Every structure is written in C-alpha cells, then in structure tokens.
GROMACS .gro file of C-alpha atoms in nm:
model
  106
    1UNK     CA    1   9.745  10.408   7.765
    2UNK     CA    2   9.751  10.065   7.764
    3UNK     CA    3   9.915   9.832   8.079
    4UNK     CA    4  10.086   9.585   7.840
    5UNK     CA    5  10.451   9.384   7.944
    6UNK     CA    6  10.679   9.620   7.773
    7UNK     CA    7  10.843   9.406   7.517
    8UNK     CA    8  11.231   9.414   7.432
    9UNK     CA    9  11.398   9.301   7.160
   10UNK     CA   10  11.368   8.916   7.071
   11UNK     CA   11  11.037   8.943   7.218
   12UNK     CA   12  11.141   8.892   7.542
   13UNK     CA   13  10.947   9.061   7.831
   14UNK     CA   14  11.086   9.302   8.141
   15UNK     CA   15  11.077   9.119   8.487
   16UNK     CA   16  10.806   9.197   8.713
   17UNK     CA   17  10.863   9.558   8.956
   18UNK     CA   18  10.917   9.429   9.311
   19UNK     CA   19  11.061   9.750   9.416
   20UNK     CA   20  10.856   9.837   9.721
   21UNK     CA   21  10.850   9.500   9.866
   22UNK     CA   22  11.254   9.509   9.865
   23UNK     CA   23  11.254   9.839   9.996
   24UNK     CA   24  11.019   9.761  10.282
   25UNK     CA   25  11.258   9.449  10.359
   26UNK     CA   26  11.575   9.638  10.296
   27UNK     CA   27  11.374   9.961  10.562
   28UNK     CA   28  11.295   9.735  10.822
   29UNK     CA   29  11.655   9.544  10.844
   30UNK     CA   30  11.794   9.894  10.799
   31UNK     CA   31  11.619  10.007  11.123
   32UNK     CA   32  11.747   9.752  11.334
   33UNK     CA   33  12.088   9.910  11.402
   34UNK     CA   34  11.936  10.249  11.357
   35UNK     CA   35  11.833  10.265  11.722
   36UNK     CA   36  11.476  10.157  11.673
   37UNK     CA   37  11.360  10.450  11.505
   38UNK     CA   38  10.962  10.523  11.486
   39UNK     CA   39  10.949  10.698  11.138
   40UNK     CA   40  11.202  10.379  10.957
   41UNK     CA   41  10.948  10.106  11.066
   42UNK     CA   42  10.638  10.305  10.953
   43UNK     CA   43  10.804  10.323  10.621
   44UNK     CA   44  10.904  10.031  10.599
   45UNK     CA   45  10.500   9.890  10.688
   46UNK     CA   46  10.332  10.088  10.448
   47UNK     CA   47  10.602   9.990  10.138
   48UNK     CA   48  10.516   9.667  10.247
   49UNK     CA   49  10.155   9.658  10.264
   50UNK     CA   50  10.113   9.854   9.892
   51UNK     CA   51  10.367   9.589   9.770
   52UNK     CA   52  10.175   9.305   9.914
   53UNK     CA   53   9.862   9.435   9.748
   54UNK     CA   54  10.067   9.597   9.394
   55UNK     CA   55  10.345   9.322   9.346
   56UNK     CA   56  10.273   8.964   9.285
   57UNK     CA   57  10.617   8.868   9.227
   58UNK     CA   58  10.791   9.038   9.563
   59UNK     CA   59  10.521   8.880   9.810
   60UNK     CA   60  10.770   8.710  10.034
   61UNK     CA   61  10.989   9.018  10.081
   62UNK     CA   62  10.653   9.198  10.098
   63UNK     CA   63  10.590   8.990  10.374
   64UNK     CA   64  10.910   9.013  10.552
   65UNK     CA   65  10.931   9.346  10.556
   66UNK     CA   66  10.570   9.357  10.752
   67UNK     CA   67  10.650   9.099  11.012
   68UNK     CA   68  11.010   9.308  11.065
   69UNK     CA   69  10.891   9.639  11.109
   70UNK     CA   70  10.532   9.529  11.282
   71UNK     CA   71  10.794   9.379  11.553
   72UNK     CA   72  10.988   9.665  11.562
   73UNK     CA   73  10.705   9.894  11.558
   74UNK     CA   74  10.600   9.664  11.867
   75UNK     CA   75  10.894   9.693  12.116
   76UNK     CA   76  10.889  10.095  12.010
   77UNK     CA   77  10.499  10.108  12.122
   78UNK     CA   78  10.606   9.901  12.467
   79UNK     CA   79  10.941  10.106  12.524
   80UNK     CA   80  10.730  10.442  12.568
   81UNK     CA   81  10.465  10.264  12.762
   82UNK     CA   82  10.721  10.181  13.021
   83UNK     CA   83  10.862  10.546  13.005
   84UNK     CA   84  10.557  10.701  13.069
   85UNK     CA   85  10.494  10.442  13.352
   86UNK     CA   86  10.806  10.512  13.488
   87UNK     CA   87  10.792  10.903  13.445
   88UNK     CA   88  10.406  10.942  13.610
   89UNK     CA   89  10.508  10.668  13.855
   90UNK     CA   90  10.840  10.919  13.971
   91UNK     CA   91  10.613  11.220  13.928
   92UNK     CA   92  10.270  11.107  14.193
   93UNK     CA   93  10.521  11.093  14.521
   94UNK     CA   94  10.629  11.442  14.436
   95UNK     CA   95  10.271  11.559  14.455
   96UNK     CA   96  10.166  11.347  14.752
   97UNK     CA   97  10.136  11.585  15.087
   98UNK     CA   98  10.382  11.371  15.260
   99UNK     CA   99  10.690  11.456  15.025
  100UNK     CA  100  10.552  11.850  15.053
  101UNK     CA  101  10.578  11.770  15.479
  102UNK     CA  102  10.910  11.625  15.436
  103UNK     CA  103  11.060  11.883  15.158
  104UNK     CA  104  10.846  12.174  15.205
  105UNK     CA  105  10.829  12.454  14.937
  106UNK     CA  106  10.859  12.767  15.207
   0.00000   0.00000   0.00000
C-alpha cells in the first residue's frame, strides 16, 4: 500500500487529517466545565502529543490542547495534594495520647 494524497476529481488533493489535534483542543476546553475531571485531561494530552508528532497541519491546536489539559492536569495533581494534607493533618491529633486522655475509648 502506498501513502500517496488521495486524489479527487480535477486532480485536486484531500486536506491534511488534523483530527486528533482538534479533538485534544476540543477535550481539554470540554473539561473545563466538566468539574476538572482526571480521565478528560489525560485524553485530551495524549491526542495532543500523537497529533503534535502525526499532524503537521493541526500543530497549533496540537499545541493548545497540551498547554490546556497540562494546566488542568496541574491544579488536579495540587487539589489532592492539599486533600491528603488536610485529611493526614485531621487524622495525627486523633492518634496523639492527649486526644485518647481527653476522649478516652473505655
């Protein structure tokens, strides 16, 4: 099989595929309102990256798409840093011997 531009009639040639770089653009606005999702912006990052490398002609939605869902990737990463914090930060007083003199378990 040969990877020539498919040809249609009048000799003209088909545009260039730029599929996955507008769907990594389109993923990565689309999880914006979607309440930061973590599986949306993955999506969106790897469409992107195998668009930057595959298309030529969809570089700077390619692009866009990265820098979107890297960002949003980003605040997800910090958000459940600061829950954990939070959560192990609630959790060490209840283990401490001075909340067990104060509430005791008997």
């Amino acid at each position: 099989m040969t990877n020539y531009p498919q040809t249609i009639r009048d000799g003209a040639t088909a545009a260039p595929s730029k599929g996955l770089s507008i769907s990594s653009l389109v993923l990565s606005l689309v999880s914006i309102p979607a309440g930061f999702t973590f599986v949306l912006p993955v999506i969106a990052l790897v469409l992107g990256i195998v668009g930057l490398k595959f298309e030529q002609e969809g570089r700077a939605q390619a692009k866009a798409g990265i820098v979107i869902s890297s960002i949003l990737l980003a605040i997800w990463i910090v958000i459940v840093v600061i829950v954990v914090i939070v959560a192990i930060g609630l959790t060490i007083p209840a283990l401490s011997s001075e909340y067990q003199n104060v509430y005791p378990l008997e």
